[in-house]
Short mmCIF file of C-alpha atoms in Angstrom, two decimals:
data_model
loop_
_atom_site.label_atom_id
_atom_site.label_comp_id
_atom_site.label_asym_id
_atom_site.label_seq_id
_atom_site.Cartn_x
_atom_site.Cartn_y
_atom_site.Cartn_z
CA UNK A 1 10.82 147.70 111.96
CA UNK A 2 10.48 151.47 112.00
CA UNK A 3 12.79 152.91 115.29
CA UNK A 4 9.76 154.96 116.63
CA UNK A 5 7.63 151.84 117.35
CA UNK A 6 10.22 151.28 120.39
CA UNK A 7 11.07 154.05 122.63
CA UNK A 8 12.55 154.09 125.86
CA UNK A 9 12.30 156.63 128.48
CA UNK A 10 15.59 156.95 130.55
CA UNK A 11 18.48 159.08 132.03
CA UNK A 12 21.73 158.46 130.72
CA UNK A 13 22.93 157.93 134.43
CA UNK A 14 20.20 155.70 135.39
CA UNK A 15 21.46 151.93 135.77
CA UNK A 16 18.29 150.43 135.28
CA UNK A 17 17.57 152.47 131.77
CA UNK A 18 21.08 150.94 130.89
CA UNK A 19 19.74 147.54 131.49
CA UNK A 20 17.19 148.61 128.61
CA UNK A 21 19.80 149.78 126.15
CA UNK A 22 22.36 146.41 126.80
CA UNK A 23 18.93 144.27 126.19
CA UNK A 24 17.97 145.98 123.10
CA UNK A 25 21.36 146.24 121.40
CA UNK A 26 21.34 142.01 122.35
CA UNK A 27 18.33 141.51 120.12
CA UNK A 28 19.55 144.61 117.29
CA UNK A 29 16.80 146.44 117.84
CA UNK A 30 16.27 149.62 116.81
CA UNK A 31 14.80 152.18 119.31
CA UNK A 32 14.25 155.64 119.65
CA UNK A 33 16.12 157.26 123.29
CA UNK A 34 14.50 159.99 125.31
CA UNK A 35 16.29 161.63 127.73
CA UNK A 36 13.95 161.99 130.72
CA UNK A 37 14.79 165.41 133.21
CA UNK A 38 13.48 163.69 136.83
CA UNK A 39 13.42 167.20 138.08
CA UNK A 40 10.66 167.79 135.23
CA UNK A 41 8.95 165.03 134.39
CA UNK A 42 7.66 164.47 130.75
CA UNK A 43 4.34 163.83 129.95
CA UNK A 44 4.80 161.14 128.62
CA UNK A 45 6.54 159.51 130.97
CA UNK A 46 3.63 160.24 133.71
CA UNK A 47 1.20 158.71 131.92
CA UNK A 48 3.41 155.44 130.75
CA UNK A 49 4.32 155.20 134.39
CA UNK A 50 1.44 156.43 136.52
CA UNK A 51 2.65 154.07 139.71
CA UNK A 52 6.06 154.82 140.06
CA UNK A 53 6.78 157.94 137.71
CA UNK A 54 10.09 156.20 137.15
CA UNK A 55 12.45 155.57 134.19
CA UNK A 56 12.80 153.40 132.33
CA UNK A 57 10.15 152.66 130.59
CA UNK A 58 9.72 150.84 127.35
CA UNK A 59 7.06 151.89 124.88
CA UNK A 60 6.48 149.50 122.37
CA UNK A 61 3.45 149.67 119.68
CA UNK A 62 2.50 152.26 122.08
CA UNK A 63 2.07 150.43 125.01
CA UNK A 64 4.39 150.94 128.09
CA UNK A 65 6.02 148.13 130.27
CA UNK A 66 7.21 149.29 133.44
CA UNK A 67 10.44 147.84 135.90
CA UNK A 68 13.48 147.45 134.82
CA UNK A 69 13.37 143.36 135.48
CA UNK A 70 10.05 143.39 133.71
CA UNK A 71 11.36 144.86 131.04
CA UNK A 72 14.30 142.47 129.89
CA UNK A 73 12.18 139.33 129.95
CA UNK A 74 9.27 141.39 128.14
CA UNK A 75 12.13 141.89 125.44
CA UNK A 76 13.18 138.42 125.76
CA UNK A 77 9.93 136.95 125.00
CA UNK A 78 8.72 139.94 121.87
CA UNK A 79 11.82 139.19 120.31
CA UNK A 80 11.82 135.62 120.28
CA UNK A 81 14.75 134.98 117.64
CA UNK A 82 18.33 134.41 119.16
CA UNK A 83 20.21 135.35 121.01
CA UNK A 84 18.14 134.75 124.27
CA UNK A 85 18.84 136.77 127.34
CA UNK A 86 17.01 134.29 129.74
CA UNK A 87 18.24 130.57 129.90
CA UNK A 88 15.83 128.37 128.61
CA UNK A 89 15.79 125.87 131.40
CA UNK A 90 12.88 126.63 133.78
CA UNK A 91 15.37 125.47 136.60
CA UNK A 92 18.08 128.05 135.49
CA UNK A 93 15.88 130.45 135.07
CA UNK A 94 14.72 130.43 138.40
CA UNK A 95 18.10 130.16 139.61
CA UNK A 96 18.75 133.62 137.23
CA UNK A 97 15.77 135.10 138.90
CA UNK A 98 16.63 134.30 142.43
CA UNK A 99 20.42 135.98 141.95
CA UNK A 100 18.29 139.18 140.34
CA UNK A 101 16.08 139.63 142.64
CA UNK A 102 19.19 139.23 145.24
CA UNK A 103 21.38 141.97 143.51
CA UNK A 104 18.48 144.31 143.46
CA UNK A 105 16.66 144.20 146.57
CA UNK A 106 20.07 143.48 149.05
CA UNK A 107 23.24 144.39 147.25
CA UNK A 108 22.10 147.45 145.65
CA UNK A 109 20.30 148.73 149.03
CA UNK A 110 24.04 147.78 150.79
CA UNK A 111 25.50 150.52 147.55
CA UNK A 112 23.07 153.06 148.41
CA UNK A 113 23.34 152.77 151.74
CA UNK A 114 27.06 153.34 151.77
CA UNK A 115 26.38 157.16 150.28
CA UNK A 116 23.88 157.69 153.06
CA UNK A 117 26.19 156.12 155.96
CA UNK A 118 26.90 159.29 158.05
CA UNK A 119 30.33 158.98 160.03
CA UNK A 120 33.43 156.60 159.43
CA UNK A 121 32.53 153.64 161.07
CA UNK A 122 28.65 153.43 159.86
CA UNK A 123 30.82 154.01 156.13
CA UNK A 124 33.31 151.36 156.97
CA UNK A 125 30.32 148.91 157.89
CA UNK A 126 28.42 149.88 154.43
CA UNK A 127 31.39 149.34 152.66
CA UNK A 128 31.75 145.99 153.97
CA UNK A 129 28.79 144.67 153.73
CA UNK A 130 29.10 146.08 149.98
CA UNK A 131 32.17 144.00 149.61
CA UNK A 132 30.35 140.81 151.19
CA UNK A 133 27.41 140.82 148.94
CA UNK A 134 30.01 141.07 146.27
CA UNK A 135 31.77 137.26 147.56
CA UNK A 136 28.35 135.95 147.70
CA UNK A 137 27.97 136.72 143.87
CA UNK A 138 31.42 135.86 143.60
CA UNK A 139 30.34 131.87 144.62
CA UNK A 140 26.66 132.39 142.27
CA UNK A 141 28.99 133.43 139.35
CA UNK A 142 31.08 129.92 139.83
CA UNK A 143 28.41 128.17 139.94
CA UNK A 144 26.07 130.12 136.60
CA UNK A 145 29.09 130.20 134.48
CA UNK A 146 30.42 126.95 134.71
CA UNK A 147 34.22 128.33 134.40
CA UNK A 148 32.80 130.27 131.14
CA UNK A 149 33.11 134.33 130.62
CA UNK A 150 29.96 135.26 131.93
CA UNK A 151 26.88 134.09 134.24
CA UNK A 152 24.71 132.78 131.29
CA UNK A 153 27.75 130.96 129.84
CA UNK A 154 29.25 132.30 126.30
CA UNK A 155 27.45 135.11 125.73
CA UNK A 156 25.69 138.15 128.03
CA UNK A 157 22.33 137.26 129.51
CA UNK A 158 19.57 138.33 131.88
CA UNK A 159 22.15 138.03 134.71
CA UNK A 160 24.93 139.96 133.64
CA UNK A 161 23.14 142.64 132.77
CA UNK A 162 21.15 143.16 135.89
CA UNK A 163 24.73 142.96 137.70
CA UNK A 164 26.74 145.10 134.48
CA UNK A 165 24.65 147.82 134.92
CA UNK A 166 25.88 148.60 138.42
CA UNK A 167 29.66 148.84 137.47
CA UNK A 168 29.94 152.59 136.85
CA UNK A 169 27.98 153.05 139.96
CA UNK A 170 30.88 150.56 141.77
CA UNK A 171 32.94 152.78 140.55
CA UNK A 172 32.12 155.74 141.89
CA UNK A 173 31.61 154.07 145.61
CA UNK A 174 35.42 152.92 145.06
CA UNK A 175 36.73 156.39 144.41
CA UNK A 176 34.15 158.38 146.64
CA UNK A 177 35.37 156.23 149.47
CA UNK A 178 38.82 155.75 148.55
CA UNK A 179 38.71 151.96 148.52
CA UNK A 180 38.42 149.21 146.83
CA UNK A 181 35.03 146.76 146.31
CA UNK A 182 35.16 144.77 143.27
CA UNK A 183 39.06 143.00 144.32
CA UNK A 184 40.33 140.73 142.45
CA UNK A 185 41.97 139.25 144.95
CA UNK A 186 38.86 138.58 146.80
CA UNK A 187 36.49 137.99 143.62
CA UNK A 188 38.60 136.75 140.47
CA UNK A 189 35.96 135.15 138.95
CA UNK A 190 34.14 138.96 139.15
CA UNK A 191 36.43 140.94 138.32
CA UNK A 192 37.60 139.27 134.76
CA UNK A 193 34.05 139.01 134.31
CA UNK A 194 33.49 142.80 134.63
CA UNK A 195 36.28 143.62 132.19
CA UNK A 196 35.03 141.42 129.61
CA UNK A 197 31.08 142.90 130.42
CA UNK A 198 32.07 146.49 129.68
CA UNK A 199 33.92 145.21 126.25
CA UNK A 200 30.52 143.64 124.72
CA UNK A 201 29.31 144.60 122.00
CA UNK A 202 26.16 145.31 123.23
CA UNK A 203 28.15 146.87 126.20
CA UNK A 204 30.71 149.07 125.48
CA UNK A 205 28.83 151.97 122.97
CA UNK A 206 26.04 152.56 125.71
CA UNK A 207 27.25 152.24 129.26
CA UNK A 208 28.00 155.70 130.31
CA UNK A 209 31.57 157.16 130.85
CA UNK A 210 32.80 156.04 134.48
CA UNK A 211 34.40 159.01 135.09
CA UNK A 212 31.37 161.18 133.79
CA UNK A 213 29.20 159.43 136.34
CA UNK A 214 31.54 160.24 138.88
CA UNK A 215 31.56 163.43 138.11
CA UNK A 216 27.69 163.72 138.12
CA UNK A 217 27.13 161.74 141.54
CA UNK A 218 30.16 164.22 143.21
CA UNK A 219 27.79 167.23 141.81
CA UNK A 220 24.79 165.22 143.13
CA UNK A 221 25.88 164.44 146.43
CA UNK A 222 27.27 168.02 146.47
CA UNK A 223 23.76 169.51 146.55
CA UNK A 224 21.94 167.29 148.38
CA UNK A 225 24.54 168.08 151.37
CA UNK A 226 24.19 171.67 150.61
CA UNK A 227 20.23 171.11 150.78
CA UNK A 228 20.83 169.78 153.98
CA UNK A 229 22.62 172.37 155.51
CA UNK A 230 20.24 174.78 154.67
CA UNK A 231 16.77 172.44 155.45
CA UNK A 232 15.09 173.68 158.16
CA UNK A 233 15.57 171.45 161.24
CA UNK A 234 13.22 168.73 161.72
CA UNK A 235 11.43 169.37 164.88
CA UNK B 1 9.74 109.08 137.13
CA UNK B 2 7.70 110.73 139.25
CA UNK B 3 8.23 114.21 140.29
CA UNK B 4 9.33 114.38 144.40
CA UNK B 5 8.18 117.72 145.51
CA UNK B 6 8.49 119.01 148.80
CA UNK B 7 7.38 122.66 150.03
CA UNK B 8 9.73 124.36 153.16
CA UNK B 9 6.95 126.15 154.50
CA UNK B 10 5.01 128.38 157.89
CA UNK B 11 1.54 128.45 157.94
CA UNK B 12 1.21 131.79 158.58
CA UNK B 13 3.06 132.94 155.56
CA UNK B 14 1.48 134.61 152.32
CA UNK B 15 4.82 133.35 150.41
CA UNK B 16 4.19 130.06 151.50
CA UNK B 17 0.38 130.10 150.64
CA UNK B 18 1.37 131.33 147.06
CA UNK B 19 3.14 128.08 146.71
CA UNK B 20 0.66 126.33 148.05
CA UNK B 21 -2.16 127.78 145.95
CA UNK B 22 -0.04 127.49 142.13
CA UNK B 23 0.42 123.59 143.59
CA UNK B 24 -2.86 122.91 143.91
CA UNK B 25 -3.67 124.34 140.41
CA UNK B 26 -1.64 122.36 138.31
CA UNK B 27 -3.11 119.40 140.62
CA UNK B 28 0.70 118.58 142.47
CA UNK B 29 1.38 116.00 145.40
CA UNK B 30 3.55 117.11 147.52
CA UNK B 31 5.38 116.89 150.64
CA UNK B 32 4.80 119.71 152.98
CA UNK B 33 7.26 120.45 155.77
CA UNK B 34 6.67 122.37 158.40
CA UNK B 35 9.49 124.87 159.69
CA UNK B 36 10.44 126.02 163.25
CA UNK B 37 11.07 129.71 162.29
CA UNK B 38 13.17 129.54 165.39
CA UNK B 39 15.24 126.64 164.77
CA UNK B 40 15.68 126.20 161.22
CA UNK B 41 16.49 122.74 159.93
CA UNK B 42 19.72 121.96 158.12
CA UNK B 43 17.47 121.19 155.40
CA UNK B 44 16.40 124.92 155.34
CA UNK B 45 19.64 126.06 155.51
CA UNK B 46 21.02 123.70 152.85
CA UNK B 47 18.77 124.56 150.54
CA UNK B 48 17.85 128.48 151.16
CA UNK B 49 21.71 129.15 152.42
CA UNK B 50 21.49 133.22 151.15
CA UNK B 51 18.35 134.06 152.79
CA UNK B 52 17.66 131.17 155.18
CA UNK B 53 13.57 131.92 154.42
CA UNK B 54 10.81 129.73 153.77
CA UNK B 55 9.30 129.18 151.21
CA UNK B 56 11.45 126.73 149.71
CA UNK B 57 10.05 124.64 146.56
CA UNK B 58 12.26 120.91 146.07
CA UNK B 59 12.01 119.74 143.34
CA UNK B 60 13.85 116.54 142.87
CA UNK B 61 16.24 117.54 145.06
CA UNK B 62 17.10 121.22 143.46
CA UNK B 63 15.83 124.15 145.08
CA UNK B 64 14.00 127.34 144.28
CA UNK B 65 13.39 129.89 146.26
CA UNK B 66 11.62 133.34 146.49
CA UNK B 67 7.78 132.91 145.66
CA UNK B 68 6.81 134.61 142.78
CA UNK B 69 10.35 132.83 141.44
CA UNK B 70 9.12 129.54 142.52
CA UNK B 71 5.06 130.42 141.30
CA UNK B 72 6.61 131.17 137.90
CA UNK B 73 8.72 128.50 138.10
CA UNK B 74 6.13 125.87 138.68
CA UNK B 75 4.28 127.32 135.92
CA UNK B 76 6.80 127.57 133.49
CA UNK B 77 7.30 123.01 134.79
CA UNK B 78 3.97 122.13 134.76
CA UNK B 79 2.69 124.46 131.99
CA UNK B 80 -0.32 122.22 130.50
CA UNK B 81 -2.86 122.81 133.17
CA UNK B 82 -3.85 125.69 134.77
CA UNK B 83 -1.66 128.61 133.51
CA UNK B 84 -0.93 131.31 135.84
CA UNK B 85 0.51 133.67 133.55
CA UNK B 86 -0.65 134.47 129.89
CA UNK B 87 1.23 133.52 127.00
CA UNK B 88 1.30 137.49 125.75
CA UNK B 89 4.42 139.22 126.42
CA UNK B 90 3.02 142.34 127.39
CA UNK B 91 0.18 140.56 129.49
CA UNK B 92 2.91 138.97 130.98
CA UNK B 93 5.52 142.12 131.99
CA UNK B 94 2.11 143.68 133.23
CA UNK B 95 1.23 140.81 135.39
CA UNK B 96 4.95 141.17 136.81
CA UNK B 97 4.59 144.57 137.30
CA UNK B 98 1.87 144.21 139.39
CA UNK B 99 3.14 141.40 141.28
CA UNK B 100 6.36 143.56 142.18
CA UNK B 101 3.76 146.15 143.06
CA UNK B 102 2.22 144.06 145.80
CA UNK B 103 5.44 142.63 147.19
CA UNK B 104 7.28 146.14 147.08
CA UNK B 105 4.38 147.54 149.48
CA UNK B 106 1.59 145.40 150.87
CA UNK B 107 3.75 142.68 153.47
CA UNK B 108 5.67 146.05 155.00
CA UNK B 109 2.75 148.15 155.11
CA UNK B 110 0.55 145.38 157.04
CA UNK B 111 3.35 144.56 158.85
CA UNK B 112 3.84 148.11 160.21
CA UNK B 113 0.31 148.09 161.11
CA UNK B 114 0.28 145.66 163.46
CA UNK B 115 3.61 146.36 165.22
CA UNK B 116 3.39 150.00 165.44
CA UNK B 117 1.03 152.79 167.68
CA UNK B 118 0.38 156.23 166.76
CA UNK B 119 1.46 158.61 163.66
CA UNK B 120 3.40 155.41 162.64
CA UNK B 121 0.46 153.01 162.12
CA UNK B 122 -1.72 155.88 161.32
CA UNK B 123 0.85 156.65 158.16
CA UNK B 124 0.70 152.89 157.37
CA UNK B 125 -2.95 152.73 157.37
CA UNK B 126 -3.26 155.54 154.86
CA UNK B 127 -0.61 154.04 152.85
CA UNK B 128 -2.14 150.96 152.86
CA UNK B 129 -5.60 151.73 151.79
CA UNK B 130 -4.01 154.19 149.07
CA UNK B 131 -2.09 150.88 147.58
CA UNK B 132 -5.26 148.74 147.89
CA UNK B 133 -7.60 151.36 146.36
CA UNK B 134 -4.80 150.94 143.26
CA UNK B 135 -5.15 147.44 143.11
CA UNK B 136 -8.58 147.88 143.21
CA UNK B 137 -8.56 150.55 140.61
CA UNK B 138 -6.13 147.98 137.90
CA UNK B 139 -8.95 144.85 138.57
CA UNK B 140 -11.42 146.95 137.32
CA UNK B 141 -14.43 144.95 136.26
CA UNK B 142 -12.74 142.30 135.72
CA UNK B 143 -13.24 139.04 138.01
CA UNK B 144 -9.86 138.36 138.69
CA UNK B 145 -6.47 140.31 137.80
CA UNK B 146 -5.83 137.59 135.26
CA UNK B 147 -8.73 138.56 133.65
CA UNK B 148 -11.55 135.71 133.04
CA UNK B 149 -9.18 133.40 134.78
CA UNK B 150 -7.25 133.64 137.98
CA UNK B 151 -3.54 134.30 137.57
CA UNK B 152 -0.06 135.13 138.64
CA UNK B 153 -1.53 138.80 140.60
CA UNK B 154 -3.89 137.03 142.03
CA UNK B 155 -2.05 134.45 143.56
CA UNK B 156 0.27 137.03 145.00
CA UNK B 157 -2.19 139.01 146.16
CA UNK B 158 -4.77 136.97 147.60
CA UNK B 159 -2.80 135.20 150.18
CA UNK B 160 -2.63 138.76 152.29
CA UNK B 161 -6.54 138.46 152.19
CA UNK B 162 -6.32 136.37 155.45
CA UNK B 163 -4.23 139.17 157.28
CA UNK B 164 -7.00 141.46 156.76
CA UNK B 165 -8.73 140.84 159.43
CA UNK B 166 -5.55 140.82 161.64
CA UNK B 167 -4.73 144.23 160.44
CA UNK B 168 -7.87 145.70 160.96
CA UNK B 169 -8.56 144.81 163.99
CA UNK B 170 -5.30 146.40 165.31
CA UNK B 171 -5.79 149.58 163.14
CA UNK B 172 -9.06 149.99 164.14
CA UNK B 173 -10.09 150.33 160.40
CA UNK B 174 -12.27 148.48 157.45
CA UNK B 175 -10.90 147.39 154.00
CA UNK B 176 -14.47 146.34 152.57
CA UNK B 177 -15.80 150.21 153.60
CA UNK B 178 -13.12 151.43 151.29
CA UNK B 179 -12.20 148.57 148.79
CA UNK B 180 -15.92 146.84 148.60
CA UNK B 181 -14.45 145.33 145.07
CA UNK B 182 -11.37 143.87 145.93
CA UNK B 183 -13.64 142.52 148.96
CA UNK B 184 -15.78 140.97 146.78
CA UNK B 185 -12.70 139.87 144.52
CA UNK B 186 -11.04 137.99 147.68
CA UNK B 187 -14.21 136.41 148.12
CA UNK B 188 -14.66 134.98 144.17
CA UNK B 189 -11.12 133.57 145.08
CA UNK B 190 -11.91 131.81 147.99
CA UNK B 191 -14.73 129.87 145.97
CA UNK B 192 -11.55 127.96 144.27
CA UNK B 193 -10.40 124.96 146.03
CA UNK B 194 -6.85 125.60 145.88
CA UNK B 195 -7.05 128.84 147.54
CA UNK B 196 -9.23 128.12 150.32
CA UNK B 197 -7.46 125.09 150.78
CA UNK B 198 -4.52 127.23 151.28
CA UNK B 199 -5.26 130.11 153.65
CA UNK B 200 -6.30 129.58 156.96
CA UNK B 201 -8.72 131.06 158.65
CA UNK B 202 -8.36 134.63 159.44
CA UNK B 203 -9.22 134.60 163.02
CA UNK B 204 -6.25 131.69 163.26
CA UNK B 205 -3.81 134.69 162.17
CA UNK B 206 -5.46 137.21 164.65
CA UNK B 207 -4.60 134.87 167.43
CA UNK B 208 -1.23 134.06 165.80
CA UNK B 209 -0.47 138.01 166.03
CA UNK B 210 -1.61 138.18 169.67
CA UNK B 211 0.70 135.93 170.23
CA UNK B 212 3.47 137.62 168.95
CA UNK B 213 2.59 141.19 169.52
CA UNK B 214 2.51 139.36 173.73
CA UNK B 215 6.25 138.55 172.67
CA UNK B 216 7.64 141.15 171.64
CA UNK B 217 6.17 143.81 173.54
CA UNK B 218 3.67 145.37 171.65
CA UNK B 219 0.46 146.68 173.28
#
């Protein structure tokens, strides 16, 4: 299949676009990449988007699907042929689903939050409860991997990709905030895990540069405290 | 063997009544439990130990939890009657999208309405009736979200259909004046048996927010 039929809109920093790229390269497909400015929105992606204006975005046969979560089992389920991304068993799905929707909507508030805790102690309590959602998926991963590399057993799935795709932006938490999250003391099972995640094969040519991201979210953060400074106060 | 089912439930919940409604459809007995929100049986907290929420589906014994999880779940089980999502897999991201959609904005926004005064609940109504009027504007002409057939969207939608009365009483504001469609769309949905069976009545949930606005201080 021609690579224009499948495009995806994305920023090379964004961890949910990654989830895109890790799910594609599963399944071999070939896809076009367009590098989305969020500062200067494309066209294109405003009208593939309307709702959210967000990346990603997949475009295939010219239609767009939308939400990163969306977007893996939509390329599950066009791209029937092996190997799967979701389990097959409804139960295990479910259970996949359940530790997604988890990661997203608590643990990766708890991540954010920890950049916009103001003052050591509301930092040391973001950090923490970072660290806690981290031995809760600690347990799920015992329990999904069955003492196997990764949460959908031999190979990546739907799971360790929505998890993966954080790990450069665990990275830059860590050395932001001089400490450690992912500890193998506390999370064995998560840390091995995360070193053999980043060496896939669908993995390791299309997550972004650790140290590149760090450098982008120190420039990031850089401005938007500069911004703040000079915001007019908030009557 | 027969499938044991039992649902963790609150009547007042739209994430129960989701559960309720897909159980119904694909013509399920099953044991419904009741929770005290305020004392949570072990049961609850065996089976929903992360969040400690209802609902809660049981099927023989394993758990599932989250409601559009457990919606797609039982329609992924019980797949012969009644399908809830369509077999396409771009009907099918589409329907999740939309689904997200309405549990990314509609329980906070309502929520906010009720328990807030002033610029607060005025922001939320606006916000509110913008999101509906988008929901409105995506069912189109169609009779239900699913299209001919009711579906995932509008099981996760139409359970919030009871609460409308709740919120507009306290915001002082109509949803039919401004969403006459999706009005009209709640409506066609309550004509099926396994939604009307599932809701109660609005005026039940008006009370039932009294109630709690009296307890926590709201007036």
């Amino acid at each position: 299949m021609a690579g224009s039929e499948v495009k995806v809109l994305g920023t090379w920093a964004s961890p949910f676009a990654l989830r895109v790229h890790i799910a594609l390269g599963i399944k071999s497909v070939k896809y076009e990449w367009v590098e989305e400015n969020l500062e200067a929105k494309s066209q294109l992606l405003l009208e593939s988007n309307p709702i959210n204006k967000q990346v990603p975005v997949l475009i295939h046969h010219h239609k767009p699907i939308c939400e990163s979560l969306a977007i893996l089992q939509y390329i599950d389920e066009a791209w029937p042929s092996a190997p799967s991304i979701l389990p097959s068993d409804p139960y295990h799905r479910a259970v996949a689903r359940f530790w997604a929707a988890y990661i997203d909507h608590k643990w990766f508030t708890w991540l954010k939050g920890v950049a916009s805790a103001e003052g050591a102690e509301a930092k040391k309590a973001a950090l923490d409860r970072v660290r806690e959602g981290l031995v809760v998926v600690e347990e799920a991963f015992g329990k999904c991997s069955k003492g196997k590399d990764f949460f959908s057993g031999d190979r990546i799935g739907y799971l360790d990709i929505v998890l993966g795709c954080f790990l450069g932006w665990l990275y830059v938490a860590e050395k932001r905030n001089d400490v450690k999250l992912l500890d193998e003391e506390k999370m064995p099972g998560l840390a091995a895990w995360a070193i053999k995640f980043c060496l896939d094969g669908a993995v390791k040519d299309v997550m972004p540069d650790k140290d590149e991201l760090l450098d982008y979210a120190n420039m990031v953060f850089q401005a938007m405290a500069k911004a703040k400074l000079n915001a007019p106060p908030n009557y | 063997m027969a499938d044991e089912i039992m649902l963790l439930d609150w009547w007042s919940s739209m994430f129960g009544m989701r559960v309720r409604i897909a159980l119904v459809e694909k013509g399920l007995k099953y044991e419904s439990r009741e929770e005290d929100l305020n004392n949570k049986s072990p049961l609850l907290l065996e089976m929903n130990p992360v969040h400690t929420k209802i609902p809660v589906l049981i099927h023989n014994g394993k758990p599932i939890c989250e409601s559009p999880i457990i919606v797609e779940y039982i329609d992924e089980v019980w797949k012969d009657k009644s399908p809830l999502l369509p077999t396409d897999p771009y009907q099918r991201a589409h329907a999740r999208f939309w689904a997200d959609y309405i549990d990314n904005k509609i329980f906070q926004l309502g929520g906010k309405i009720w328990t807030r005064k002033g610029e607060d609940q005025e922001a939320a109504k606006k916000e509110l009736m913008e999101c509906l009027k988008i929901l409105e504007g995506e069912l189109g002409e169609k009779p239900f979200f699913g299209g001919e057939n009711f579906g995932f969207v509008d099981v996760s939608l139409v359970t919030f259909s009871c609460w409308f009365y709740a919120y507009e009483s306290f915001g002082n504001f109509s949803i039919e004046a401004e969403c006459p469609k999706l009005i009209a769309w709640t409506k066609r949905c309550l004509q099926k048996s396994s939604v009307s069976s599932s809701l109660p009545d609005p005026l039940k949930i008006h009370d039932f927010v009294v109630q709690l606005r009296k307890k926590f201080g709201i007036e």
